[in-house]
XYZ file of C-alpha atoms in Angstrom:
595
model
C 0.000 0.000 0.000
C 1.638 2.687 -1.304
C 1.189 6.084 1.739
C 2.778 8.735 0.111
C -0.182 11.628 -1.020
C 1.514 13.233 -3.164
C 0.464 14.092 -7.168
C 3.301 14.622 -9.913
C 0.662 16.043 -11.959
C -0.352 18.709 -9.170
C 3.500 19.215 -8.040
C 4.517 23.192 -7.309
C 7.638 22.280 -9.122
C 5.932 20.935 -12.253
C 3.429 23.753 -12.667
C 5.786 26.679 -11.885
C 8.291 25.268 -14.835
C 5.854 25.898 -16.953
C 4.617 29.058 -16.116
C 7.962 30.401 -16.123
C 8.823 29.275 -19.534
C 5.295 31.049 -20.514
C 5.475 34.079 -18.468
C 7.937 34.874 -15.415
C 11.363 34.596 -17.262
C 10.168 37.280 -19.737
C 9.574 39.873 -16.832
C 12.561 39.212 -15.520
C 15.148 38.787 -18.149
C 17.476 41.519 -17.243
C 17.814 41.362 -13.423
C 20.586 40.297 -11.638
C 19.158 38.541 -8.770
C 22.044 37.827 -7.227
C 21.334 41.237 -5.376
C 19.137 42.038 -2.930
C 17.055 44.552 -5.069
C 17.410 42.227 -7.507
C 16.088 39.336 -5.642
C 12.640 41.669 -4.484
C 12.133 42.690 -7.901
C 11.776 39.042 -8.788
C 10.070 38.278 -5.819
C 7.120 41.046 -6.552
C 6.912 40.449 -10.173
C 6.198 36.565 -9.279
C 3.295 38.034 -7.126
C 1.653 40.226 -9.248
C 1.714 37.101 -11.920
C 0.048 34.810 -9.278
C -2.743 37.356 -8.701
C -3.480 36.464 -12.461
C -3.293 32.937 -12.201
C -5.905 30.353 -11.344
C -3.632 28.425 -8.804
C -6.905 26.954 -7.261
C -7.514 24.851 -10.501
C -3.950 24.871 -11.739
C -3.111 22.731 -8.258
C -6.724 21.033 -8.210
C -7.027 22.550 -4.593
C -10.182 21.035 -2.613
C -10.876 21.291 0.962
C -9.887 18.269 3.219
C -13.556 17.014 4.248
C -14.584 13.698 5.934
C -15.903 11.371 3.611
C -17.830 7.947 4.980
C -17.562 6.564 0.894
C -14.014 6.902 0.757
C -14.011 5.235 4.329
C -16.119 2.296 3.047
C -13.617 1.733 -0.079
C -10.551 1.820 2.226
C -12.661 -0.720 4.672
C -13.246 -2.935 1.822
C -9.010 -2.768 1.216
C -8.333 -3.913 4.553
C -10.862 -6.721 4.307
C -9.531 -8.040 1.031
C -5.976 -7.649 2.676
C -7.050 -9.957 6.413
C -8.354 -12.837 3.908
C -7.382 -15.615 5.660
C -5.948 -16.871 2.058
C -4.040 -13.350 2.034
C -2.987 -12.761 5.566
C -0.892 -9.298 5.094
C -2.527 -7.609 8.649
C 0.087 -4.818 8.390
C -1.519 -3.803 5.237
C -4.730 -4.244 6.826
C -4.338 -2.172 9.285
C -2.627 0.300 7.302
C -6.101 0.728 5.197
C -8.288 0.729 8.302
C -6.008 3.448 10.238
C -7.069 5.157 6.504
C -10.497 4.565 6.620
C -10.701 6.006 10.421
C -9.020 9.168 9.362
C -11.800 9.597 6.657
C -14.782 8.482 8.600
C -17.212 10.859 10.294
C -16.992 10.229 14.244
C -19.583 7.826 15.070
C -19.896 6.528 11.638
C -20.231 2.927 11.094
C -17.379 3.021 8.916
C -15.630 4.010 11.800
C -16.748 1.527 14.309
C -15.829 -1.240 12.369
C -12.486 -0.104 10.955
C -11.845 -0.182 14.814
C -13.414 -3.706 15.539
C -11.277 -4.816 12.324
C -8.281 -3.049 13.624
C -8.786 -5.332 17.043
C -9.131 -8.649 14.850
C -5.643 -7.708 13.491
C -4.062 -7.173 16.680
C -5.527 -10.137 17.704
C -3.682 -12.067 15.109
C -0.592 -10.353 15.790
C -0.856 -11.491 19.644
C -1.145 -7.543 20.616
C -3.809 -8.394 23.233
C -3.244 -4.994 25.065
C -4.187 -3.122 21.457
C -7.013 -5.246 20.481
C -8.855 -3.949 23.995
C -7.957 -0.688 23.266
C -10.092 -0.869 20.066
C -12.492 -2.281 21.602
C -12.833 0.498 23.962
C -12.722 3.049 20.986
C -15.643 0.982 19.494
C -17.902 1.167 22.340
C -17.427 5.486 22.232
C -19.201 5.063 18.638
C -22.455 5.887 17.648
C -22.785 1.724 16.658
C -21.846 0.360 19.713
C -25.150 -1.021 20.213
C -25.090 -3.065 16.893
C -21.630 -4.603 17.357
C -21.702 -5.045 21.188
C -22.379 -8.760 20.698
C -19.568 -9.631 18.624
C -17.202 -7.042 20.690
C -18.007 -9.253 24.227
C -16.997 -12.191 22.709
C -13.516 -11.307 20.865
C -13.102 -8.654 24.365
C -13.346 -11.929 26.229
C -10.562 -13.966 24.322
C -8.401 -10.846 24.555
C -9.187 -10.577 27.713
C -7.962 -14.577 28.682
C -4.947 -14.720 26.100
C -3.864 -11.158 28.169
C -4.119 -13.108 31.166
C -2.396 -15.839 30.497
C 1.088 -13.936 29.134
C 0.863 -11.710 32.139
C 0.779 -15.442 33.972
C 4.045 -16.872 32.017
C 7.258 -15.825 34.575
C 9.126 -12.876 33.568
C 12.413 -15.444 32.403
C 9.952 -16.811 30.110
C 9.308 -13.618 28.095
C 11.175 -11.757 25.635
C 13.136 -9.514 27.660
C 13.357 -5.503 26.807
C 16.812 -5.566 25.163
C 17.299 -1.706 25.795
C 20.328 -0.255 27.156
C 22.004 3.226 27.327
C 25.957 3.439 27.066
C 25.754 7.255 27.718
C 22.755 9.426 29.096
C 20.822 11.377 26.630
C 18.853 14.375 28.216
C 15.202 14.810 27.156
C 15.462 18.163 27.435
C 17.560 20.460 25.317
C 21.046 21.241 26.566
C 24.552 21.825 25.680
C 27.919 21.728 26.275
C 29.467 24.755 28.436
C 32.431 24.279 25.960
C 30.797 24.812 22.878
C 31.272 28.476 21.779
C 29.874 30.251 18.671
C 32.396 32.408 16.630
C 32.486 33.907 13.309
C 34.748 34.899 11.102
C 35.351 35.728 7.017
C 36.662 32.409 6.238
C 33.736 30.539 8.191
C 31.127 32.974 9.068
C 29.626 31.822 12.101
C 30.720 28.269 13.838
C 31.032 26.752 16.435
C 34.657 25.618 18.109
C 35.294 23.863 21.806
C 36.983 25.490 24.770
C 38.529 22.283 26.173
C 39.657 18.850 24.919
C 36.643 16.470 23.148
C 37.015 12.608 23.286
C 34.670 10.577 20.521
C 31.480 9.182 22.624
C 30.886 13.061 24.383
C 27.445 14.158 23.610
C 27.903 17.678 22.924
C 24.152 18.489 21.979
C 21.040 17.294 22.609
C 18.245 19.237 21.503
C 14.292 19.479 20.559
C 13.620 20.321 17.034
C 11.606 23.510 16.445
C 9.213 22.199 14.005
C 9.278 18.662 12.426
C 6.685 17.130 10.046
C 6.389 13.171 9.867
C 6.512 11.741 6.436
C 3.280 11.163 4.746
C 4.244 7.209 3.936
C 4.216 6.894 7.828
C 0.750 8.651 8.800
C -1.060 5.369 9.441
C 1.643 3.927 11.203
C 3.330 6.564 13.394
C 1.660 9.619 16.019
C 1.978 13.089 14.364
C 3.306 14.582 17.394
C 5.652 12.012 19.433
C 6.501 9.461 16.414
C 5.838 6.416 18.397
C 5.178 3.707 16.324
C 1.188 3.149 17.184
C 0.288 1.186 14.071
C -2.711 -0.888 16.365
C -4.235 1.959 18.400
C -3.909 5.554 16.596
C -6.685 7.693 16.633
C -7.566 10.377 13.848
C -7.705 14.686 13.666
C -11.367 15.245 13.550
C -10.506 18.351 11.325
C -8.456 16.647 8.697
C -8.006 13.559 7.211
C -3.594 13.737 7.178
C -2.896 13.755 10.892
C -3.742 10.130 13.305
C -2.343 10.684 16.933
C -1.190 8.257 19.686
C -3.559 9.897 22.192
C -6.024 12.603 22.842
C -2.770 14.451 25.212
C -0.928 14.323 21.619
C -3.309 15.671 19.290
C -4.260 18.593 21.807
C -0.635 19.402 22.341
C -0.208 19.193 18.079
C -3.238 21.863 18.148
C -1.928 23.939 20.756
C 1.324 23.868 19.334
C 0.614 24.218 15.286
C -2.102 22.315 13.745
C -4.613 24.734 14.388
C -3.315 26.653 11.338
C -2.611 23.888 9.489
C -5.284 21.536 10.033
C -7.159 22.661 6.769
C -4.302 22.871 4.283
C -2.393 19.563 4.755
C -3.274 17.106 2.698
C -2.776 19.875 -0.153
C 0.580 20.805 0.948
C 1.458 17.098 0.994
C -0.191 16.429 -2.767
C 1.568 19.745 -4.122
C 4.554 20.884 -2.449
C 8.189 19.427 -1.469
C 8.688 18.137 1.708
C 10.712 21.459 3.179
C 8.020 22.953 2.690
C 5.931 21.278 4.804
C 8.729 21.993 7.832
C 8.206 25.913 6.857
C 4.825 25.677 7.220
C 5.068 23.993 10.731
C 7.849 26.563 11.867
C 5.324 29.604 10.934
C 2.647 28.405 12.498
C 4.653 27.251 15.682
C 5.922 31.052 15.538
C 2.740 32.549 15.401
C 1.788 30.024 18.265
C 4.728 31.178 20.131
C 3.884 34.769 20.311
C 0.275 33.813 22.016
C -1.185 34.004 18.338
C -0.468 37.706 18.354
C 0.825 38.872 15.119
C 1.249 42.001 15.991
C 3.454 41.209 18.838
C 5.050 39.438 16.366
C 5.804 41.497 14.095
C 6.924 44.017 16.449
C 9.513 41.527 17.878
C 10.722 40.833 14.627
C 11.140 44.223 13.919
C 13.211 45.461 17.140
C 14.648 41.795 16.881
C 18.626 42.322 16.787
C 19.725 39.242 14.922
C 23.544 39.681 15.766
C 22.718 39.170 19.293
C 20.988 35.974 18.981
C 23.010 33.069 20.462
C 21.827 29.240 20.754
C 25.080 28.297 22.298
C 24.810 31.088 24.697
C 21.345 30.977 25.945
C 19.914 29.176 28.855
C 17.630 26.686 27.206
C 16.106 25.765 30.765
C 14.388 29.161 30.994
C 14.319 30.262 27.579
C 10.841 31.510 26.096
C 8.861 30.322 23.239
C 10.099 33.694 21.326
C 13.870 33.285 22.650
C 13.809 29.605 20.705
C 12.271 31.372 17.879
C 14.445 33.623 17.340
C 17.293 30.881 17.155
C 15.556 29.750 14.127
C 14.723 32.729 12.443
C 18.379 33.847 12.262
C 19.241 30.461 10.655
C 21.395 30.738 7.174
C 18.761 30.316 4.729
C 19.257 29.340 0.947
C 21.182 32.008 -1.629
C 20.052 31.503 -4.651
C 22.160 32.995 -7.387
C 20.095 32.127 -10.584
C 16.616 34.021 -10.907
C 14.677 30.871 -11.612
C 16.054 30.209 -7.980
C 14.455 32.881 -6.863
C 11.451 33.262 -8.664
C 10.525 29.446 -7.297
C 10.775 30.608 -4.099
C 8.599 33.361 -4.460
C 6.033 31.078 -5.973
C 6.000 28.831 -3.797
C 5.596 30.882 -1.220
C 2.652 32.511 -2.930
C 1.122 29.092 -2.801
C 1.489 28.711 1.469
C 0.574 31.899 1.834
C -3.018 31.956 -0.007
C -3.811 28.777 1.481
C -3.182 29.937 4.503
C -5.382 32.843 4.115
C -7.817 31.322 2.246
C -8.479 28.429 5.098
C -7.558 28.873 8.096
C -7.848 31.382 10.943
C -5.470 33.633 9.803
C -7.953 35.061 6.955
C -9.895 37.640 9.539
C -6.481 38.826 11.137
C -4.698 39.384 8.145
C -8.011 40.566 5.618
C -8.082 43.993 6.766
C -4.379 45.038 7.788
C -2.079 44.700 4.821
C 0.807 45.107 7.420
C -0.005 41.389 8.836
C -0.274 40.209 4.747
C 3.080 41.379 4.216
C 4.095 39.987 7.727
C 3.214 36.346 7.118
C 3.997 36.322 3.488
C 7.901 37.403 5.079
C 7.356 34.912 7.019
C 6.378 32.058 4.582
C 9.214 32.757 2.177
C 12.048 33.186 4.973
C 11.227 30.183 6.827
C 11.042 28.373 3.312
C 14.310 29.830 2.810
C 15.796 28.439 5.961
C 14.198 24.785 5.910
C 16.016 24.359 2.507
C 19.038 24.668 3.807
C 18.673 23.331 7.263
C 15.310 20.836 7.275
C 17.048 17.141 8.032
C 16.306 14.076 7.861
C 15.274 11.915 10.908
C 16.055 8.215 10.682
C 14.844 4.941 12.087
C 15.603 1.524 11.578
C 13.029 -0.246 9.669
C 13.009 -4.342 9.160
C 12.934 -5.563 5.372
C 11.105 -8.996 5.577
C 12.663 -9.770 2.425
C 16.255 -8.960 3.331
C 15.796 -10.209 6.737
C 17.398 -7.164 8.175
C 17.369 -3.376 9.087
C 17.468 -0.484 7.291
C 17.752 3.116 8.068
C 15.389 5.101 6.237
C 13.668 9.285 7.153
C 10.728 9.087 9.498
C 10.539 12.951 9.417
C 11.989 15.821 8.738
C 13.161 18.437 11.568
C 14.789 21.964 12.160
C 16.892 22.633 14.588
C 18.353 26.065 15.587
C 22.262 24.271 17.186
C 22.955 21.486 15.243
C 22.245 23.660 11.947
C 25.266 25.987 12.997
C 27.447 23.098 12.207
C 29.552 23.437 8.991
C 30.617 20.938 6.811
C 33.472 18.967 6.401
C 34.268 15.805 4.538
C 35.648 14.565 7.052
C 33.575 15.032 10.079
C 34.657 15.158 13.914
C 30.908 15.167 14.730
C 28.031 13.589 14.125
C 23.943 14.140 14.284
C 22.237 11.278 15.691
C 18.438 10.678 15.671
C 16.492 9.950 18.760
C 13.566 8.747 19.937
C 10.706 11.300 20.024
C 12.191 13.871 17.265
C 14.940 14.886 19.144
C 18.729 14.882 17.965
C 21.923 14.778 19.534
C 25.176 16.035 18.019
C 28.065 13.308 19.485
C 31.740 13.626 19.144
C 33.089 11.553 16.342
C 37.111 11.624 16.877
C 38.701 13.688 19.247
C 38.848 17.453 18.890
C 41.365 19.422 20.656
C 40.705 22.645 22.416
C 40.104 25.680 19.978
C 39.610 23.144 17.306
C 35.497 23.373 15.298
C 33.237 21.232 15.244
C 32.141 19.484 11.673
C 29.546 17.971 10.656
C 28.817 16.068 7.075
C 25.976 17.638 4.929
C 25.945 14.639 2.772
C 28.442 12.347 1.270
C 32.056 12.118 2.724
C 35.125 11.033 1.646
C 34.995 7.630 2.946
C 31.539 6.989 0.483
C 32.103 9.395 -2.111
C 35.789 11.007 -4.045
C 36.372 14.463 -4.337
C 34.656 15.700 -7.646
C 31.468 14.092 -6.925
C 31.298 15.388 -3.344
C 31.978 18.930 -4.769
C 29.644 18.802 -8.104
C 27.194 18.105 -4.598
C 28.043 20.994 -2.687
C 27.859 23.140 -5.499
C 24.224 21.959 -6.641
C 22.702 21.290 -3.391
C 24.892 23.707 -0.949
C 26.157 26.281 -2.710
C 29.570 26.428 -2.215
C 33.029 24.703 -3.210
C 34.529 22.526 -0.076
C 37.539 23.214 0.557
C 37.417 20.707 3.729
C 40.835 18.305 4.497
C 39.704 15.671 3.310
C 39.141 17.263 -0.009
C 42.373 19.582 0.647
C 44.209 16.485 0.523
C 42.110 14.071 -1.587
C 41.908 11.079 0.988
C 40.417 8.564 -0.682
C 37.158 6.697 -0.595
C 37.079 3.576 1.320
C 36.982 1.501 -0.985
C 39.894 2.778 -2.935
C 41.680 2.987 0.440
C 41.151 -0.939 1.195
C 41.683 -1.909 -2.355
C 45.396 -0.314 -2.081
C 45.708 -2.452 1.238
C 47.696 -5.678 0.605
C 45.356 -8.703 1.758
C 43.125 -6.403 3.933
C 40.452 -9.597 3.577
C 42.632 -11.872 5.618
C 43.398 -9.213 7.766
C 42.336 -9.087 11.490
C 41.201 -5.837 11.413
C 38.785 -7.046 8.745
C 37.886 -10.202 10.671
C 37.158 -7.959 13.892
C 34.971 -5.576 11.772
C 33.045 -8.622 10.668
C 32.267 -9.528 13.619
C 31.675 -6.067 15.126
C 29.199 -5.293 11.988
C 27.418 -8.850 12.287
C 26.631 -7.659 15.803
C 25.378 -4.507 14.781
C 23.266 -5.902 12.542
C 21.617 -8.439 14.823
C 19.875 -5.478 16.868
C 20.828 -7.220 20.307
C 21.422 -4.120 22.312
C 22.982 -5.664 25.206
C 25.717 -6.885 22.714
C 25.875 -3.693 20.325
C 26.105 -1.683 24.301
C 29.562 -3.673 24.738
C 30.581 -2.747 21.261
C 30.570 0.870 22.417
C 33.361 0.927 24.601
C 35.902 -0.941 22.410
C 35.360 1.153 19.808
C 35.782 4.411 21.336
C 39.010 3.271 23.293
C 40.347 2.329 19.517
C 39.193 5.876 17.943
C 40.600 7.953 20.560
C 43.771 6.352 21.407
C 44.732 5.843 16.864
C 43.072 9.428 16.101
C 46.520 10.565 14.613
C 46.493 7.713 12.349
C 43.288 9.036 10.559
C 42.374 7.725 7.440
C 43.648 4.703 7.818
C 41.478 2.019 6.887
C 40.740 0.589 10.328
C 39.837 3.367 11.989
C 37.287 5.080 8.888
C 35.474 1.354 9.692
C 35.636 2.276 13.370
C 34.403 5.488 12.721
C 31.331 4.049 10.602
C 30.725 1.111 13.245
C 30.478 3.525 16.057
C 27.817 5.703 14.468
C 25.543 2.730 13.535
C 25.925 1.143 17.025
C 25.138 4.543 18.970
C 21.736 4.565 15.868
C 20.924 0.846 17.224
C 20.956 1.974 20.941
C 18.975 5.254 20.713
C 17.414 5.456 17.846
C 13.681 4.460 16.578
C 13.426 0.997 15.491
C 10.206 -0.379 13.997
C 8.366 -3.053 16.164
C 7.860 -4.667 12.206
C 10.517 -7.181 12.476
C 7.895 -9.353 15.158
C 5.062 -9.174 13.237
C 6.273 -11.810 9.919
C 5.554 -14.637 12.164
C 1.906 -14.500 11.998
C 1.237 -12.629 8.806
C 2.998 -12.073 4.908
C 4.586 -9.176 4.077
């Protein structure tokens, strides 16, 4: 079952190619938009083109409404998909968790997605799940009808529940979770870590004291983060727990399934509230950055009590020089003082005007859905100020997610592979980690954690005064030098001039090909083994990995890039990803069903 909503035909890159082959690159032929005038010419002549242009049918715009037909089809999916001669319950569930975010509360359709739901986690031995759908199927407007059929599956439940809880602890599958280091769950960082700038690096960040590899350095909240469409039906919206068996839908859209009722009212309070009516087009039309601007706007309005006039006078007296992640007190910072750390993020230079122009466009797009749906429409209708205010705020904040929205990874299981694979769950913006510049050769690295969060831990030592790095994309162990920079140039903007690419260390394959017999090698047979544990998933074994490793990187640092220690460098991430990052409860579900 293909989860992903969006439309090639509909795309905001697709239709604003065309237009500016018809229209835009005409008006615009002779600017240099390189500079700032430039760039604002471009910018307004885009607008006054989209007040001419029927965007509405162009993007096939329609509001997001409940829809009990749709429900029934999606229903009628699942069915076909628990067929005892079909047996693929994930996919099952996948279409009822659909069909529940398209019913109508109290529909039918509703009641028995849920009751279908609980036969699925029935056959997946989720007792615990299969109640709580049970429970949601008695708050329906059907109860009555199914209440027969619910007592009896309610009461098998009920005695296969009591008979695991009987089986002694030794007997069950233990909790393999273990930390090697502690991970705050609130944001914090290192006293040491100091923001400078300077002409060769603008701003960066360096250490005040000595850095061993294992330190966490960072560990932070993202601002705004959007989960990724192919995930809705499987993950909560707000906390990304995995909630495949029990999530419940937004009764004002049909994108957004939550965990709980605490989660979707802390979503609302938070953001959805002005986004709740324009999601499932911004997922059909735009790219996915774009879907992290429009969460950081409408966290930023949310942030300023929904005042956008306090807003905009902040903004205005805001000096951005002064703003300092590294040196504020996240324990008693504001909602506005974390704002700010995000609105003074680099955002994306664009040196070619149809650059430029798609920005604009794009941002023409957020911004009239916004006004057109949601509450903003009555603030903004009659005080141009607050138009110009949140279309500034639309295209900045797309600015900044394109050059600082990352991925978040989990570990998902591939039945047919019979292993794990990291692959995005979301994508996130956060106001330290995105100070990091890259290098090719990174001392640092971003790890995802459970719940959204990141943490930024030491890769090889750095020595006092030294910066910190981080790797935007490929480095030198995965990629050589001219395709790393063509990279750079397209995606980043800029030529690396990194050591790695300084002094053209080689890939690592390249590096173990020049190594005589590496294969017999027991550096090669340790790294085996090491990635053979790794790839098991046992944490208690991957925990004793840790240490090892770490002892090897730090104590061999000045031996760097030699071949062992680039494959201790690579271990070490993936272990510290086993240990504290998602991974999908998938892999124990291929006993009772097919993929």
């Amino acid at each position: 079952m293909s989860q992903t909503l969006a439309e090639d035909e509909y795309n905001v890159k697709h239709v604003f190619n065309t237009l500016w082959i018809e229209r835009i690159a005409k008006l615009v032929d002779n600017v240099n938009a390189h500079k700032a005038d430039g760039a604002l010419f471009v910018t307004r002549e885009v607008g006054r083109v989209f007040h001419t242009f029927q965007y509405r049918t162009k993007f096939n715009l329609r509001d997001d409404v409940k829809n009990n037909a749709k429900a029934r089809d999606l229903l009628k999916k699942g069915d076909e998909m628990f067929a005892p001669n079909v047996a693929r319950y994930i996919e099952a569930a996948k279409h009822y968790n659909e069909c529940i975010a398209f019913s109508k509360p109290g529909s039918e359709e509703r009641a028995e997605a849920y009751l279908n739901r609980s036969a699925v986690s029935f056959k997946l031995k989720r007792y615990e799940d299969c109640l709580v759908n049970f429970r949601l199927a008695h708050g329906t407007n059907q109860a009555a009808r199914i209440v027969n059929l619910m007592k009896d599956r309610e009461r098998m439940a009920l005695d296969s529940l009591a008979y695991i809880i009987s089986v002694p602890p030794n007997a069950r599958r233990l909790q393999k979770h273990m930390n090697e280091f502690p991970l705050s769950s609130r944001t914090r960082v290192k006293t040491a870590l100091e923001l400078r700038k300077n002409d060769q690096f603008g701003r960066h960040v360096v250490t005040n004291c000595d850095l061993s590899a294992g330190q966490v350095v960072i560990v932070e909240k993202p601002f705004a983060s959007v989960l990724k469409s192919y995930l809705r039906c499987v993950r909560c919206a707000f906390c990304y727990e995995e909630r495949l068996f029990t999530l419940i839908p937004c009764e004002g859209c049909t994108v957004e399934m939550y965990c709980s009722q605490e989660c979707m009212g802390k979503a609302y309070e938070a953001y959805h509230r002005y986004e709740c009516a324009i999601l499932r087009d911004m997922h059909r039309i735009s790219v996915e950055y774009a879907w992290v601007a429009l969460r950081t706007v409408a966290t930023a309005i949310a942030s300023f009590d929904h005042n956008l006039e306090a807003m905009k006078e902040h903004i205005e007296r805001l000096d951005e020089s002064s703003v300092n992640a590294f040196g504020m007190n996240w324990q008693t910072a504001t909602a506005k003082d974390k704002y700010n750390t995000i609105h003074v993020l680099s955002s994306y230079q664009a040196h070619r005007k149809i650059y430029v122009a798609f920005a604009a466009f794009h941002a023409n797009v957020i911004y009239h859905l916004l006004i057109d749906r949601t509450e903003l429409r009555p603030i903004c209708i009659v005080k141009p100020e607050l138009r110009k205010l949140l279309f500034d705020l639309v295209l900045r904040n797309l600015k900044v997610a394109a050059n600082n929205a990352t991925k978040q990874n989990f570990f998902s299981y591939k039945v047919s592979e019979q292993s794990y694979r990291s692959e995005p769950y979301a994508h996130a913006c956060f106001s330290m980690s995105s100070m990091l510049n890259h290098s090719c050769a990174p001392n640092v690295l971003k790890l995802a954690l459970r719940g959204g969060r990141c943490a930024v831990v030491v890769l090889r030592p750095i020595r006092q005064g030294e910066q910190l790095f981080v790797s935007y994309g490929d480095c030198h162990k995965t990629a050589p030098r001219p395709a790393r920079q063509r990279s750079m140039i397209l995606f980043d903007n800029f030529m690396c001039k990194c050591v790695a690419c300084k002094h053209n260390y080689k890939t690592l394959k390249q590096s173990i090909d020049a190594t005589t017999n590496f294969e017999n090698s027991i550096e090669n047979r340790y790294i085996s083994h090491v990635n053979n544990v790794i790839d098991s998933h046992d944490k208690f074994l991957v925990v004793s990995l840790i240490s090892e490793l770490k002892a090897y990187i730090n104590t061999f640092d000045d031996d760097y890039p030699t071949v062992p220690l680039c494959l201790a460098h690579t271990a070490f991430a993936r272990a510290i990803a086993v240990l504290h990052s998602f991974t999908s409860e998938n892999a124990d579900y291929w006993a009772f069903c097919k993929p």
